[in-house]
Each structure stands twice: as C-alpha cells, then as structure tokens.
C-alpha cells in the first residue's frame, strides 16, 4: 500500500518507531476532541499507517473496523475500546499484555 506518509518518519512517529496506541494517541487532543465520533475520526485518519510490530503496518481504518463503539466520551474510553479491538483481532504486539490487562475489563 502507498502510505500518505512514512510510518516511521517524523509525521508518523516523531522520528522514532512507535507502535499502535502510541501513534493513535498522537492524533487526538484530549482536552478538545471529545466526545469523539469513531466514523469522523476514521474519515480523517483512516489511511494513516499504524505500525503494529516491527513487521506489520496497517491503515488506521483496519484497526477501527473492529471497534464497536460509535462515540467515545473521553480519551480513556477511546483507548479501552481500541485496545480491546486490537487484542481480540491479533493486532496487539506487546508481549505479556495479558499480565496487565484483563480483556474482559478493558
């Protein structure tokens, strides 16, 4: 896929390799963007590359295809929904994540 920008470049991850949630988090302003519509967010950023691990890069829209919520009241609610979707769909790279998050609680 031709990405709108290099996922490891300055625009994609501030000059260093960042993954998943870290890249998504940079796309929202916690104090101004909420409540946030999932569909509007995907419309704006859907083609942006999100690096899942050292080998896989997917468009943001692919991650959000599995997010059930249509609106997020705040930053925490958004990231819980995104994290849950990523874990349930083999898009979660972090080794040992199950030690820190019970998939039923997220």
CSV table of C-alpha atoms in Angstrom, one decimal, residues 1-38:
chain,number,residue,atom,x,y,z
A,1,UNK,CA,0.0,0.0,0.0
A,2,UNK,CA,1.2,3.5,-0.7
A,3,UNK,CA,1.0,5.4,2.6
A,4,UNK,CA,0.2,9.1,2.9
A,5,UNK,CA,3.5,9.3,4.9
A,6,UNK,CA,6.3,7.1,6.2
A,7,UNK,CA,5.0,5.3,9.3
A,8,UNK,CA,8.5,5.6,10.8
A,9,UNK,CA,9.1,9.2,9.7
A,10,UNK,CA,8.6,12.4,11.5
A,11,UNK,CA,4.9,12.7,10.7
A,12,UNK,CA,4.2,9.0,11.5
A,13,UNK,CA,6.0,8.6,14.8
A,14,UNK,CA,8.1,11.7,15.6
A,15,UNK,CA,11.3,10.3,14.1
A,16,UNK,CA,11.3,7.1,16.2
A,17,UNK,CA,9.5,3.9,15.8
A,18,UNK,CA,6.2,4.0,17.8
A,19,UNK,CA,3.5,1.4,17.7
A,20,UNK,CA,-0.3,1.0,17.9
A,21,UNK,CA,-1.8,3.1,20.6
A,22,UNK,CA,1.2,5.5,20.8
A,23,UNK,CA,0.6,6.5,17.2
A,24,UNK,CA,-3.2,6.7,17.6
A,25,UNK,CA,-2.9,8.8,20.8
A,26,UNK,CA,-1.0,11.5,18.9
A,27,UNK,CA,-3.9,12.0,16.6
A,28,UNK,CA,-6.3,13.3,19.3
A,29,UNK,CA,-6.3,16.3,21.7
A,30,UNK,CA,-7.5,15.0,25.0
A,31,UNK,CA,-9.0,18.4,26.0
A,32,UNK,CA,-10.6,19.4,22.7
A,33,UNK,CA,-11.6,16.4,20.7
A,34,UNK,CA,-14.1,14.7,23.0
A,35,UNK,CA,-16.8,13.5,22.7
A,36,UNK,CA,-15.2,11.9,19.5
A,37,UNK,CA,-17.1,10.2,16.7
A,38,UNK,CA,-15.5,7.0,15.6
